Amino acid sequence: EPWKEFDFIGKTLKVVKTTASNVDNDNQQSAHMTLRVLSRTVRCEGIGIDPTDPERKKLNIPQLLSKHFPEHGPYLGVYAVIESAGDNIMSVGDYMNVVLDDS
């Protein structure tokens, strides 16, 4: 769902490292990493440059977002900080569940 990440502002995301066998069993999982979502972030202007033709006129993506989606303004994404990372490293291929916590 577009802009769903804005619902996470002020919340803690708990990233849970799981295996394929326990991916649906939330009760036996402990937080692998927690992140606190702080605020919205303005969409980077660099995405408006055509990498195959950099001389081409740049699109002002934040301005276009504000024009076509005024209820969201130039925002696309959120800022988050890591509160705890545990002893493990997130790896390619890990199964992850994200659990919202209002704490």
XYZ file of C-alpha atoms in Angstrom:
103
model
C 0.000 0.000 0.000
C 1.519 3.362 -1.008
C 2.730 5.528 1.878
C 1.900 2.797 4.419
C 5.281 3.414 6.046
C 3.942 6.732 7.395
C 1.793 4.682 9.807
C 5.059 3.488 11.412
C 6.151 6.979 12.575
C 6.589 6.994 16.358
C 6.545 3.206 16.492
C 9.206 0.579 17.082
C 9.805 -2.042 14.418
C 11.020 -5.381 15.712
C 12.830 -7.358 13.069
C 12.687 -11.047 13.925
C 15.132 -13.496 12.408
C 13.319 -16.707 11.653
C 13.766 -19.898 9.738
C 11.482 -21.318 7.083
C 10.088 -23.787 9.626
C 8.993 -21.193 12.211
C 8.134 -18.211 10.010
C 4.442 -18.369 11.037
C 5.031 -18.960 14.749
C 5.339 -15.437 16.240
C 5.212 -16.651 19.864
C 8.639 -18.337 19.755
C 10.512 -15.475 18.126
C 12.664 -12.910 19.897
C 13.647 -9.514 18.526
C 16.765 -9.663 16.393
C 16.872 -5.918 15.792
C 14.688 -2.996 16.817
C 14.331 0.258 14.939
C 12.518 3.421 16.018
C 10.768 5.191 13.123
C 11.267 8.936 13.558
C 9.782 10.894 10.671
C 8.987 11.135 6.983
C 11.789 11.782 4.520
C 11.693 13.942 1.395
C 12.201 11.947 -1.791
C 15.744 12.342 -3.100
C 16.043 14.583 -6.159
C 18.800 12.404 -7.630
C 16.231 9.865 -8.829
C 15.040 12.422 -11.401
C 18.219 12.048 -13.466
C 18.108 9.656 -16.419
C 21.237 7.461 -16.007
C 21.233 6.601 -19.718
C 21.036 10.276 -20.718
C 22.285 12.536 -17.882
C 22.091 15.619 -20.125
C 18.342 15.182 -20.421
C 16.199 17.581 -18.375
C 15.997 16.448 -14.753
C 12.574 15.632 -13.309
C 11.869 17.273 -9.961
C 10.370 14.234 -8.224
C 9.636 15.928 -4.856
C 7.766 18.691 -6.682
C 5.813 16.175 -8.781
C 4.886 14.220 -5.643
C 3.604 17.415 -3.995
C 1.594 18.320 -7.099
C 0.008 14.916 -7.726
C -0.235 13.676 -4.120
C -0.737 16.860 -2.052
C -1.935 14.862 0.960
C 1.588 13.432 1.270
C 3.712 16.310 -0.053
C 7.255 15.568 -1.244
C 7.630 12.684 1.209
C 8.411 9.121 0.215
C 9.881 6.905 2.917
C 10.766 7.270 6.580
C 13.823 7.833 8.731
C 14.534 5.195 11.392
C 17.303 4.641 13.929
C 18.577 1.310 15.186
C 17.834 0.976 18.900
C 19.314 -2.483 19.299
C 20.995 -4.850 16.891
C 21.519 -7.977 18.958
C 24.511 -10.217 18.368
C 23.629 -11.244 14.833
C 23.935 -9.685 11.417
C 21.076 -9.493 8.944
C 21.999 -11.652 5.964
C 20.746 -12.148 2.451
C 18.238 -14.988 2.508
C 17.142 -14.495 6.135
C 13.428 -14.739 6.789
C 12.164 -11.632 8.555
C 8.913 -10.685 10.230
C 8.334 -7.097 11.219
C 6.116 -6.643 14.269
C 4.731 -3.227 15.136
C 5.043 -2.222 18.771
C 3.567 1.040 20.126
C 6.196 1.330 22.857
